mmCIF file of C-alpha atoms in Angstrom:
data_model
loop_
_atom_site.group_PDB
_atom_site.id
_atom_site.type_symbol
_atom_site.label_atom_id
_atom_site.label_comp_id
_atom_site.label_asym_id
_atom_site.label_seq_id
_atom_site.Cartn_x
_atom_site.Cartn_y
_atom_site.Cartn_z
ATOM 1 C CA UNK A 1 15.996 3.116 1.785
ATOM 2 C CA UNK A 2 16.974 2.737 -1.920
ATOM 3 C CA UNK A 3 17.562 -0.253 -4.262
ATOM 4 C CA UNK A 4 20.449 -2.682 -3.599
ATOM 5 C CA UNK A 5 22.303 -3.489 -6.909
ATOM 6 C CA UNK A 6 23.598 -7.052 -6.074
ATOM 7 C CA UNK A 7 23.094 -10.083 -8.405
ATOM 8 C CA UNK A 8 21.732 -13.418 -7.358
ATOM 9 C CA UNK A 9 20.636 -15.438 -10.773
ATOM 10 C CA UNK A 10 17.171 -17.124 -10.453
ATOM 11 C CA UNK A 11 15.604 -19.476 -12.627
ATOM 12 C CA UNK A 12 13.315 -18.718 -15.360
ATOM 13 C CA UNK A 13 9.839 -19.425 -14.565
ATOM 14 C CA UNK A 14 6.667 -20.211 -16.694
ATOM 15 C CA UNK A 15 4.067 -17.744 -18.160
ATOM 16 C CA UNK A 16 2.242 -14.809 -16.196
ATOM 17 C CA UNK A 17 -0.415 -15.713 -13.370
ATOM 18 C CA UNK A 18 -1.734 -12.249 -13.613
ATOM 19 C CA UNK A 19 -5.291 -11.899 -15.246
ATOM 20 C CA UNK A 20 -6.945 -9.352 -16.477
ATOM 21 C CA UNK A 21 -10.080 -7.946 -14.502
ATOM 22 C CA UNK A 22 -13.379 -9.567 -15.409
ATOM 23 C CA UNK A 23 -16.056 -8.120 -17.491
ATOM 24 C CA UNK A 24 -19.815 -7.757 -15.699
ATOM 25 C CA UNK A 25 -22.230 -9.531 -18.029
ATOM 26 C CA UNK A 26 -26.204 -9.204 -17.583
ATOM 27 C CA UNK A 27 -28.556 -11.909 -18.866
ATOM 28 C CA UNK A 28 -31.304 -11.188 -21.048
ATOM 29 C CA UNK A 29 -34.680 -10.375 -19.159
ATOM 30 C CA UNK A 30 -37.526 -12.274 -20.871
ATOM 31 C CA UNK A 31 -40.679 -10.253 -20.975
ATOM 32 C CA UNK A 32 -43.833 -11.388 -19.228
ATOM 33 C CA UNK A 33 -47.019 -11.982 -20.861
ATOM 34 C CA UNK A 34 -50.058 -11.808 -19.453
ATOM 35 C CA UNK A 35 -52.792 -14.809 -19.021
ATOM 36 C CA UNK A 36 -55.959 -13.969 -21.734
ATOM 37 C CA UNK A 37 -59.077 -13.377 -19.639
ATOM 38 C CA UNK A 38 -62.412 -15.118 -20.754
ATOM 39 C CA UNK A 39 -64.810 -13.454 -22.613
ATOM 40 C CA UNK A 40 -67.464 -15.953 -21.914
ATOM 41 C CA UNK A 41 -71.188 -14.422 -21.166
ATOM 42 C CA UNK A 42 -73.553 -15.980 -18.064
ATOM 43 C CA UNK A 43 -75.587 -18.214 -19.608
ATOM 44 C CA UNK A 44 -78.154 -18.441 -16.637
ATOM 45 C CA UNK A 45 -80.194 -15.135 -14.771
ATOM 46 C CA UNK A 46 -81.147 -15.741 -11.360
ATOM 47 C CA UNK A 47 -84.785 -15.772 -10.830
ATOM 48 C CA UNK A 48 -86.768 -13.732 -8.223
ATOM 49 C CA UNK A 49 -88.172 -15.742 -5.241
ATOM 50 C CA UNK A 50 -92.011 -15.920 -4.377
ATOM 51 C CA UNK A 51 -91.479 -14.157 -1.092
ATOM 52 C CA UNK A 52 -89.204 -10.743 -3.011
ATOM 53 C CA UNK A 53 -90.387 -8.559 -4.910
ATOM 54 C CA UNK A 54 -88.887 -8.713 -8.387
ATOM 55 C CA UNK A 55 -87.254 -5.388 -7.693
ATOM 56 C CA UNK A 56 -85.542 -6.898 -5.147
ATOM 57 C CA UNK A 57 -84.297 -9.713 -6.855
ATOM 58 C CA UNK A 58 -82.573 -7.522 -9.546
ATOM 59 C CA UNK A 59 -80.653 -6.181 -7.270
ATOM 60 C CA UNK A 60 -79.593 -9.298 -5.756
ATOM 61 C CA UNK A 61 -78.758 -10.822 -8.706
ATOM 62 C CA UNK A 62 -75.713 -8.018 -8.835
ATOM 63 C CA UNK A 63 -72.517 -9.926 -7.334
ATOM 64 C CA UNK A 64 -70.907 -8.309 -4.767
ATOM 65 C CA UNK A 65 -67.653 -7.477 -6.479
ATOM 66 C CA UNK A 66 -68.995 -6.546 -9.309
ATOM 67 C CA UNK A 67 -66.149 -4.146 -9.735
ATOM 68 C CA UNK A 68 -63.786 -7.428 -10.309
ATOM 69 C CA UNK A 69 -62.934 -9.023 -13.502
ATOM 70 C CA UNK A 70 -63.676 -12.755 -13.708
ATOM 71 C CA UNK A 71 -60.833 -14.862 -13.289
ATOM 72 C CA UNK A 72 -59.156 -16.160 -16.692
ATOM 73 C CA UNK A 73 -60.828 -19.677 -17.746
ATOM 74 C CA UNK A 74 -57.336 -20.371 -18.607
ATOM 75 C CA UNK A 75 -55.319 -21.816 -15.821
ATOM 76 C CA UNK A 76 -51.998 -22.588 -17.165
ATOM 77 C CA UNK A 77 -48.886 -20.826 -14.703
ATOM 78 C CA UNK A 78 -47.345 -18.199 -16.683
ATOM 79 C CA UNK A 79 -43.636 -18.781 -17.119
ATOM 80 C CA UNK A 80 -41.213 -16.915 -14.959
ATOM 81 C CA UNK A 81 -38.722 -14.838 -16.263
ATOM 82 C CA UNK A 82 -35.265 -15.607 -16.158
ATOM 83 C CA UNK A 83 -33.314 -14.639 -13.281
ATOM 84 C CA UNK A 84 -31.047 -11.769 -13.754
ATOM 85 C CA UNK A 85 -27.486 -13.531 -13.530
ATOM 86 C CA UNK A 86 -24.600 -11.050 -12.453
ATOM 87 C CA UNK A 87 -21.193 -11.835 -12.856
ATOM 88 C CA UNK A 88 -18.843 -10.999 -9.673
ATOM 89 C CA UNK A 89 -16.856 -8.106 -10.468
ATOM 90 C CA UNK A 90 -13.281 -7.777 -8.753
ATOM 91 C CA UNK A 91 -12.248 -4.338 -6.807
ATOM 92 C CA UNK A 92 -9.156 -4.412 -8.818
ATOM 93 C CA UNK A 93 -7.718 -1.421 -10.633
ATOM 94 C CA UNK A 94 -7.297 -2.053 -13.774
ATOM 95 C CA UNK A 95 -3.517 -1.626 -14.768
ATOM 96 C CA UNK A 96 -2.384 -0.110 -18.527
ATOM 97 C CA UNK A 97 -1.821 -3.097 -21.107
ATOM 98 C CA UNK A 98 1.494 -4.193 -21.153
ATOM 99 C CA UNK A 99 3.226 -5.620 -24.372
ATOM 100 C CA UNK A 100 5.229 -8.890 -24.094
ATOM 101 C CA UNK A 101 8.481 -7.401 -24.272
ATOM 102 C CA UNK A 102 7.621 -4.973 -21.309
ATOM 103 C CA UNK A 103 10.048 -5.391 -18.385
ATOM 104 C CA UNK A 104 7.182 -5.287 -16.218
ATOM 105 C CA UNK A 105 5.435 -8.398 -18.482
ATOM 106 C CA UNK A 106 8.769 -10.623 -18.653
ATOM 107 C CA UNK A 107 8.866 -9.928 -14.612
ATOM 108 C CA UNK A 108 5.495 -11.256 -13.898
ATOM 109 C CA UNK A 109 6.025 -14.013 -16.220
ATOM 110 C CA UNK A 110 9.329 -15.179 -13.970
ATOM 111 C CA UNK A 111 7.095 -14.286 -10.869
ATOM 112 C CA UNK A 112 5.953 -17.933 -10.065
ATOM 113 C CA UNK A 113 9.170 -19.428 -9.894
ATOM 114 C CA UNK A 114 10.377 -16.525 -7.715
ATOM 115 C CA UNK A 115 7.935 -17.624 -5.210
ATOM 116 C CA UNK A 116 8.609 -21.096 -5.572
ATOM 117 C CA UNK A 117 12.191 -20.745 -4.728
ATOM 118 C CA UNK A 118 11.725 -18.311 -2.148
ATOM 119 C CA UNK A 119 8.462 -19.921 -0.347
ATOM 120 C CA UNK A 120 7.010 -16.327 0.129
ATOM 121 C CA UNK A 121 5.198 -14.071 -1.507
ATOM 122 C CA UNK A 122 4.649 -10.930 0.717
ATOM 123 C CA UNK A 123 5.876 -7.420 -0.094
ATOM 124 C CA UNK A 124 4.922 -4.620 1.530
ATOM 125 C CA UNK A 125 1.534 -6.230 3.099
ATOM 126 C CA UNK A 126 0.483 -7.118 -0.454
ATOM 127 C CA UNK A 127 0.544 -10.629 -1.330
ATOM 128 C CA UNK A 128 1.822 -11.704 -4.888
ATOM 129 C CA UNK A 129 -0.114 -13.025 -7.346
ATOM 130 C CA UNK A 130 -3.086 -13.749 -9.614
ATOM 131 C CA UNK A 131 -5.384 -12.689 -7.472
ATOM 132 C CA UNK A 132 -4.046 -8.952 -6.933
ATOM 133 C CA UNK A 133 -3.149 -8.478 -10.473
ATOM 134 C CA UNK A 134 -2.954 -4.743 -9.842
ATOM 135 C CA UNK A 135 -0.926 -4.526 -7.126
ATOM 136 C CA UNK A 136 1.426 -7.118 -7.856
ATOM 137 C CA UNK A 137 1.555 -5.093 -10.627
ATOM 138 C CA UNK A 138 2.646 -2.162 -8.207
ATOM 139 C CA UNK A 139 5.165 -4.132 -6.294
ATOM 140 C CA UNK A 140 7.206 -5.586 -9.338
ATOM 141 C CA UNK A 141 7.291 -2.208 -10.332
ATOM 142 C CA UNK A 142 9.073 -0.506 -7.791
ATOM 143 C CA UNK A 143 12.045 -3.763 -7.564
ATOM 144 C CA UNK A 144 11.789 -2.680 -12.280
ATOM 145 C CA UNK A 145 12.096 1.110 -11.208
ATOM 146 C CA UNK A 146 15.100 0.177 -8.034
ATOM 147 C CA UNK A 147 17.554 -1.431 -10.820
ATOM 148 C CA UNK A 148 16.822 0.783 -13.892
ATOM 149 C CA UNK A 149 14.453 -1.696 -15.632
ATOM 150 C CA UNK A 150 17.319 -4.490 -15.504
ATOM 151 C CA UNK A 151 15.293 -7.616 -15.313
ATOM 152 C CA UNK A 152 18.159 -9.816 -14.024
ATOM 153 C CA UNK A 153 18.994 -7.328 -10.822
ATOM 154 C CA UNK A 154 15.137 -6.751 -10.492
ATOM 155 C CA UNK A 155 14.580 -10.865 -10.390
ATOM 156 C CA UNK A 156 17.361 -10.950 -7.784
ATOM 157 C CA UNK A 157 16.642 -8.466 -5.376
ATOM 158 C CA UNK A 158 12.537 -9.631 -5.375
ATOM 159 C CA UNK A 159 13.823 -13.288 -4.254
ATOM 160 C CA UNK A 160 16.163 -11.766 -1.751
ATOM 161 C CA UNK A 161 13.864 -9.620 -0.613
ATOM 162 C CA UNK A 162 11.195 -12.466 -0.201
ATOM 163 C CA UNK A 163 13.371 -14.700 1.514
ATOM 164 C CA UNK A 164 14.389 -12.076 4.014
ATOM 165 C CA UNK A 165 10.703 -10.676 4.855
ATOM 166 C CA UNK A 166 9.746 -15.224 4.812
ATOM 167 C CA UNK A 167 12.842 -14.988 7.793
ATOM 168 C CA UNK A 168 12.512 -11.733 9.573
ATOM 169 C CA UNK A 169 8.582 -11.209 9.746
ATOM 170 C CA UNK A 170 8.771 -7.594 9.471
ATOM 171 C CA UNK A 171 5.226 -7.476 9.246
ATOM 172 C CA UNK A 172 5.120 -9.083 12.846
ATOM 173 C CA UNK A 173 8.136 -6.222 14.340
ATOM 174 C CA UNK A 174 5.214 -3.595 13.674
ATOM 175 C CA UNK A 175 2.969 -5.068 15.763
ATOM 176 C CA UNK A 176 5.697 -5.726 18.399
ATOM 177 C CA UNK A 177 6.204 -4.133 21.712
ATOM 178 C CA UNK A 178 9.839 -2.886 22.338
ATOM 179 C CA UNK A 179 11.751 -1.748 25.357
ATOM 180 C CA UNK A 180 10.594 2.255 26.588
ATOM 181 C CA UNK A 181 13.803 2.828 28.120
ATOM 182 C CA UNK A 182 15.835 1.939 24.602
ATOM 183 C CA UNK A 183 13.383 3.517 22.192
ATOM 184 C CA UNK A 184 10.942 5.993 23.689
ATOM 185 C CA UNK A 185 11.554 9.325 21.860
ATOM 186 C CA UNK A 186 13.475 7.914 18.623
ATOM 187 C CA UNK A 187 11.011 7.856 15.951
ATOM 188 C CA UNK A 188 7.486 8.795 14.825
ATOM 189 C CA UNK A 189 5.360 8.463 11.767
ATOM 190 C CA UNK A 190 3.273 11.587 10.190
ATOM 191 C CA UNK A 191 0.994 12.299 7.640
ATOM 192 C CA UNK A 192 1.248 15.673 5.860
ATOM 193 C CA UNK A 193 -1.420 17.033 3.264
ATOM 194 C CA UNK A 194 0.536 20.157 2.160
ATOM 195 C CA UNK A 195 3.347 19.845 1.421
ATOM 196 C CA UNK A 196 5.000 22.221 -0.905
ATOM 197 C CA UNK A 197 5.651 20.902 -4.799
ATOM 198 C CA UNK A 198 4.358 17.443 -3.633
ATOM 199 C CA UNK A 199 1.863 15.781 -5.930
ATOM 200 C CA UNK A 200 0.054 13.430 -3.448
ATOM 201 C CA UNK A 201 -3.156 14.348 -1.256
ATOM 202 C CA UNK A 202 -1.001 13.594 1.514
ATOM 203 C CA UNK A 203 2.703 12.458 2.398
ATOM 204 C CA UNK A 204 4.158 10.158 4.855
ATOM 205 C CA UNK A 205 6.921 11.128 7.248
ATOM 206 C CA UNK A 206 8.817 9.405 9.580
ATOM 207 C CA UNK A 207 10.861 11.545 11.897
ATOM 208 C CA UNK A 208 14.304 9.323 13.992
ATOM 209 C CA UNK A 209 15.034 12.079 16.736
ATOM 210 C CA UNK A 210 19.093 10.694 17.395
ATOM 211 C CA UNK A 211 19.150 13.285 19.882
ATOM 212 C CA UNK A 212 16.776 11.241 22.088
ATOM 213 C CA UNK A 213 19.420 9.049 22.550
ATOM 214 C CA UNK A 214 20.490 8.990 26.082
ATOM 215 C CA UNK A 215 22.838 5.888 25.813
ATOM 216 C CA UNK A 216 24.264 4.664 22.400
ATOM 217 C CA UNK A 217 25.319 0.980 23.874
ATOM 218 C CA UNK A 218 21.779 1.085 25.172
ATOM 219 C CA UNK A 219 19.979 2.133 22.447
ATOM 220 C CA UNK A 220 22.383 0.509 19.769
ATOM 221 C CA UNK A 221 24.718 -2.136 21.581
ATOM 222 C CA UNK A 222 21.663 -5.259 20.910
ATOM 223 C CA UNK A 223 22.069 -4.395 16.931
ATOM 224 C CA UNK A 224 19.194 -7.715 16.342
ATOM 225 C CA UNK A 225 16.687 -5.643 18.752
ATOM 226 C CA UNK A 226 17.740 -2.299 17.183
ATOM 227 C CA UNK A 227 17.426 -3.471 13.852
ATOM 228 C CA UNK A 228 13.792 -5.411 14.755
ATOM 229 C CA UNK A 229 12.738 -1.959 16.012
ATOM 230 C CA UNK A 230 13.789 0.143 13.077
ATOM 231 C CA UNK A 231 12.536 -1.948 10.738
ATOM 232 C CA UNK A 232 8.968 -2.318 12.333
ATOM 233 C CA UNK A 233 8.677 1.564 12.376
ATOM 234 C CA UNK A 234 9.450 1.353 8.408
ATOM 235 C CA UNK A 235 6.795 -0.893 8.138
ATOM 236 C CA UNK A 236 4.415 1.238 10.003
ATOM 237 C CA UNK A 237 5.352 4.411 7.753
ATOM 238 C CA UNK A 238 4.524 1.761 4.499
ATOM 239 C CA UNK A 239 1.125 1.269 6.183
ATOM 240 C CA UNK A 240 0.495 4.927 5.676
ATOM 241 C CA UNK A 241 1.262 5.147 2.732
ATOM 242 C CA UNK A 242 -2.144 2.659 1.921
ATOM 243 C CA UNK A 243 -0.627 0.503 -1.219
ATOM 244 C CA UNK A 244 -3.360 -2.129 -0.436
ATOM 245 C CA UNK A 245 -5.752 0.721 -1.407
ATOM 246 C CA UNK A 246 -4.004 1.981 -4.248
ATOM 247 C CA UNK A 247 -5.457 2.895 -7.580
ATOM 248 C CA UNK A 248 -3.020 5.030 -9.529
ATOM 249 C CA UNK A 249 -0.355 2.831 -11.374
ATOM 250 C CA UNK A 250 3.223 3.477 -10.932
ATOM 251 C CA UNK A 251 4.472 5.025 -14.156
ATOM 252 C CA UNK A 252 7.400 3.193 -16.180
ATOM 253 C CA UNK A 253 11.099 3.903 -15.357
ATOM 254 C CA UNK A 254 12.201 7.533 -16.055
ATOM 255 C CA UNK A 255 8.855 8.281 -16.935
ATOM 256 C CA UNK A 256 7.400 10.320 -14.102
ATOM 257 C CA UNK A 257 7.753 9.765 -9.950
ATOM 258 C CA UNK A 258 6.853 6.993 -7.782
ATOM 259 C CA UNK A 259 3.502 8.324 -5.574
ATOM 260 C CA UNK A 260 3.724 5.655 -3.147
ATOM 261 C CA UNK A 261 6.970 7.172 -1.292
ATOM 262 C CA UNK A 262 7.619 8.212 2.135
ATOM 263 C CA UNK A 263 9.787 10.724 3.542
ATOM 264 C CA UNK A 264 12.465 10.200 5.979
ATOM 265 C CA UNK A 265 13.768 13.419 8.554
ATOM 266 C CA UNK A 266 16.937 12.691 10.593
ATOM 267 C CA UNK A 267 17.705 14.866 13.278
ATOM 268 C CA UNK A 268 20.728 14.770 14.709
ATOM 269 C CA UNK A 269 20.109 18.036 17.575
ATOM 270 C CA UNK A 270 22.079 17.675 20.466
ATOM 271 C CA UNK A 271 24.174 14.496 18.962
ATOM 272 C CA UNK A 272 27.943 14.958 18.813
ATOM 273 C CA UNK A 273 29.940 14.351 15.407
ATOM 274 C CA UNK A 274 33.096 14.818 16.764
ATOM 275 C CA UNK A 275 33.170 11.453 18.114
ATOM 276 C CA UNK A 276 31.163 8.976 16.344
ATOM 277 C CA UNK A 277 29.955 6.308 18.837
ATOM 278 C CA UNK A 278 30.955 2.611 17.422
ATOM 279 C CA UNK A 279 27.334 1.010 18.711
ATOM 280 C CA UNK A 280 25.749 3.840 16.851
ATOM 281 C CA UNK A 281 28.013 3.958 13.802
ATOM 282 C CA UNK A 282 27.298 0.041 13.255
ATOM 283 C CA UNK A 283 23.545 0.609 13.709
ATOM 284 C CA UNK A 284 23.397 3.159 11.327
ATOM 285 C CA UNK A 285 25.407 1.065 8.157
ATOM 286 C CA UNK A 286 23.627 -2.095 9.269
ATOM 287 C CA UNK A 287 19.910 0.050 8.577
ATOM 288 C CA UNK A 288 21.146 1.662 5.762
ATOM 289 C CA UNK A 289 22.183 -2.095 4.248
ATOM 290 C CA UNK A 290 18.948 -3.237 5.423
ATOM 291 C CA UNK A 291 17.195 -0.495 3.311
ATOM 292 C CA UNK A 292 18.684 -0.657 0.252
ATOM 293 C CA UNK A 293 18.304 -4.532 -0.443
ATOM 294 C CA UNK A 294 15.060 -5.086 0.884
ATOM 295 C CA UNK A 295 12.966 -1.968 0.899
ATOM 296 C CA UNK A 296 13.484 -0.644 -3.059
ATOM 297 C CA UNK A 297 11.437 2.589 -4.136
ATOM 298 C CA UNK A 298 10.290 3.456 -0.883
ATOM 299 C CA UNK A 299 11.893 6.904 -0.201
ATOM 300 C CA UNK A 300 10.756 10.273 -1.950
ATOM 301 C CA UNK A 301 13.117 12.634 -0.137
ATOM 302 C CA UNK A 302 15.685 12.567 2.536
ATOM 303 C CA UNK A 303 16.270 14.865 5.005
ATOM 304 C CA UNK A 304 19.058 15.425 7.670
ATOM 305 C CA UNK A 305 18.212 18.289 9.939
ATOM 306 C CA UNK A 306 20.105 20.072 12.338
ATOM 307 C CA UNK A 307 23.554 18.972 10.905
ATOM 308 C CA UNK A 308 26.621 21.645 11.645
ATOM 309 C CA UNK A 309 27.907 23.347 9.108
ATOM 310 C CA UNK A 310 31.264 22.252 9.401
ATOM 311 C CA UNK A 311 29.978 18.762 9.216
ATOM 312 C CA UNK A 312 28.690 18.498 5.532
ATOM 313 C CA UNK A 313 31.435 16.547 4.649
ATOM 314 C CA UNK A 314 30.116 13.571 6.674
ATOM 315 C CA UNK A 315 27.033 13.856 4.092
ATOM 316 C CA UNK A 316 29.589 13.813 1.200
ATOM 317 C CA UNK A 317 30.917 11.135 2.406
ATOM 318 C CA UNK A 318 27.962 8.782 2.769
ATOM 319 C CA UNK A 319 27.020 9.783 -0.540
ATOM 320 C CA UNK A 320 29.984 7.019 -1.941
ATOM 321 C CA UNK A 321 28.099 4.370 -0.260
ATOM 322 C CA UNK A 322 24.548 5.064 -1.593
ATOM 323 C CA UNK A 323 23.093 4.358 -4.893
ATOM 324 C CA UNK A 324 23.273 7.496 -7.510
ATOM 325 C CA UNK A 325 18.897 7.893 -7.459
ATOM 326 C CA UNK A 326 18.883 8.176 -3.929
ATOM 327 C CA UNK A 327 21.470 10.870 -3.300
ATOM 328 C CA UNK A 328 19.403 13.180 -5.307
ATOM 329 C CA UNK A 329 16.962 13.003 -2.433
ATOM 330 C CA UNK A 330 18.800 14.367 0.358
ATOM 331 C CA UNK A 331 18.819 17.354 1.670
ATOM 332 C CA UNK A 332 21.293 18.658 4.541
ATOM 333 C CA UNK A 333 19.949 21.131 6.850
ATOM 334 C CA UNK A 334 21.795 22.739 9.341
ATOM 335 C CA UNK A 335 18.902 24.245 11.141
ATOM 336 C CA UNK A 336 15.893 22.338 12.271
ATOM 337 C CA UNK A 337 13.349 25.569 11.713
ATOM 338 C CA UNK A 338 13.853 25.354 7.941
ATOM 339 C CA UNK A 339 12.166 21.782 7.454
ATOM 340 C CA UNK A 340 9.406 23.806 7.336
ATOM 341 C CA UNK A 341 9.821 25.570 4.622
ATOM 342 C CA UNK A 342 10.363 22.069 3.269
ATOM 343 C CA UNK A 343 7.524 20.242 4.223
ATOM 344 C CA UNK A 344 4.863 22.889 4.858
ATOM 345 C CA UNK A 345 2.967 24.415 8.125
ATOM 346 C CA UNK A 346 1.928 21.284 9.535
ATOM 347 C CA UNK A 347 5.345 20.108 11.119
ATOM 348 C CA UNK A 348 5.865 20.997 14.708
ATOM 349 C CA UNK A 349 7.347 24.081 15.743
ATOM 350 C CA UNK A 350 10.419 22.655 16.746
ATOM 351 C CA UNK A 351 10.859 22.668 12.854
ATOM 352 C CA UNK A 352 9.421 26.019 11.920
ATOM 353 C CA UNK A 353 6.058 24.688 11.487
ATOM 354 C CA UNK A 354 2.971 25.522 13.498
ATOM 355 C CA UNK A 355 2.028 21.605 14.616
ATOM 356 C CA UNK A 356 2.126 20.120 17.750
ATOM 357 C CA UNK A 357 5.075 18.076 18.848
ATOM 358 C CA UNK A 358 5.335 14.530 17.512
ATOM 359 C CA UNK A 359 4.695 13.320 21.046
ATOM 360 C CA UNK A 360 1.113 14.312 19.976
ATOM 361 C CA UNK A 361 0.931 14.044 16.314
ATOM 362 C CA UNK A 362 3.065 11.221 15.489
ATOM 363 C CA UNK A 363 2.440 7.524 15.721
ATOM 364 C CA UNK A 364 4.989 5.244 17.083
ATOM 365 C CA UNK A 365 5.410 1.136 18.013
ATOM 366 C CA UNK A 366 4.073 0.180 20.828
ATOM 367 C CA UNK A 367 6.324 0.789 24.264
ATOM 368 C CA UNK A 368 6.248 -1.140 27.751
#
């Protein structure tokens, strides 16, 4: 799951879409004054009648709300105030200012005619473009981060990536129901909230138990259907990781980590390396391909768990056909109990932890 580093030229494309978040504004609120009242006296006293006393007319003279001021002689409508006008404020994060020579700025300013050409504009869930200024801003960072700030590579990889998410749908493999038989058992998604050195609140891992495997030209022999299922887990460890809710900006190349990175665990228990299945062998270079061109900056750390000893130099090996970032994040483990002391209590026991098995704690596709 790491950057691909292959070059398909693209067009140059006209200036950036993305605007900057809009200021609320508040219209002026008039004051009200009130209508003068009249300060005219009665003119006229009402006179007693023949059959009351005059006592008795002084008292009816008194009006019954006497309490009341007289209503104003004058009868013009006071004028309203003005209606408080506010303007609509977008839930946007607001992203640092970028200069015109920043890779990230010359990116976004090719980003239309990326789209153009590739139809698409979907990464991750988030859609590209002026109206998600932040988290386009998020995306076109990670494919800047994937090829070292090199604009070219970073252009190239975004429109292959589009074009292969516009054909494949992976959006659509998450939601997906797959065979039981093939896939029950091979792969869960967790959330962890303490794990040790990590930054984040919480971490996403997603566990592929090769062990589960009962039959490799089963499980791996339709490589379209293996593929389809693999890549709709991915997706469903990306939902975790929330970048449609995201708020903290992804910092500039070699200038701190990516937080919006998931960790991968590979156990291989019970799986034998002396004899490397061919279904299973081309499964496993077809994901890794799969990864690195079309899923850049999406894996923190690495882990490959219950490996024998003697075995390491399978690790070394893969190493040549991985890019140089990502093979600092893997670790080989030859014991499954010591991912705990990797990725804190909350992993199942199985893995030194005190959780409950991923049967119970993980999320999976659906199965039928």
């Amino acid at each position: 799951m790491s950057a691909a580093k292959e070059n398909t030229p693209t067009e140059p494309s006209a200036a950036p879409a993305v605007s900057q978040n809009p200021e609320t504004s508040e219209a002026a609120t008039a004051t009200l004054t009130p209508a003068p009242e009249s300060t005219a006296e009665p003119t006229t006293e009402a006179k007693p009648t023949a059959e009351a006393p005059a006592s008795e007319a002084k008292v009816a003279q008194v009006p019954i709300e006497a309490n009341i001021a007289p209503a104003p002689t004058d009868t013009k409508e006071p004028t309203p105030a003005p209606t408080k006008i506010e303007t609509p404020t977008t839930s946007e994060p607001s992203w640092p200012e970028l200069k015109d020579d920043h890779p990230l700025s010359k990116l976004l300013a090719e980003l239309p005619q990326i789209i153009k050409d590739a139809d698409y504009n979907e990464v991750y869930g988030i859609e590209l473009g002026p109206t998600k200024p932040f988290h386009t801003n998020l995306i076109l960072q990670k494919f800047l981060r994937a090829n070292s700030n090199d604009l070219e590579k970073a252009k190239e990889q975004l429109l292959a990536t589009l074009e292969w998410r516009k054909e494949f749908q992976p959006l659509k493999a998450k939601e997906e129901s797959f065979d039981k038989g093939r896939f029950a058992g091979l792969g869960y998604v967790m959330v962890l909230e303490s794990v040790p050195e990590s930054t984040n609140k919480t971490d996403v891992a997603t566990f592929n138990i090769y062990g589960a495997v009962k039959d490799n030209k089963a499980a791996f022999g339709d490589l379209d259907g293996f593929i389809r299922w693999r890549v709709g887990l991915m997706e469903l460890g990306i939902e975790k990781l929330g970048l449609n809710k995201a708020t903290k900006p992804i910092p500039n190349f070699g200038e701190g980590p990516d937080p919006y990175q998931g960790i991968q665990i590979h156990d291989y228990l019970s799986v034998s390396f002396l004899r490397m299945d061919p279904n299973a062998k081309t499964a496993s270079k077809k994901t890794i391909e799969t990864f690195q061109k079309y899923y850049p900056e999406t894996l923190s750390r690495k882990f490959f768990v219950n490996v024998p000893v003697v075995m390491g130099w399978l690790f070394s090996a893969m190493k040549l056909f991985v890019a140089k970032e990502t093979v600092k994040k893997f670790t080989v483990l030859s014991y499954g109990e010591q991912l705990a002391n990797e990725l804190g209590p909350e992993v199942p026991t199985v893995y030194g932890g005190k959780g409950e098995t991923l049967e119970n704690v993980g999320e999976t596709l659906k199965l039928e």
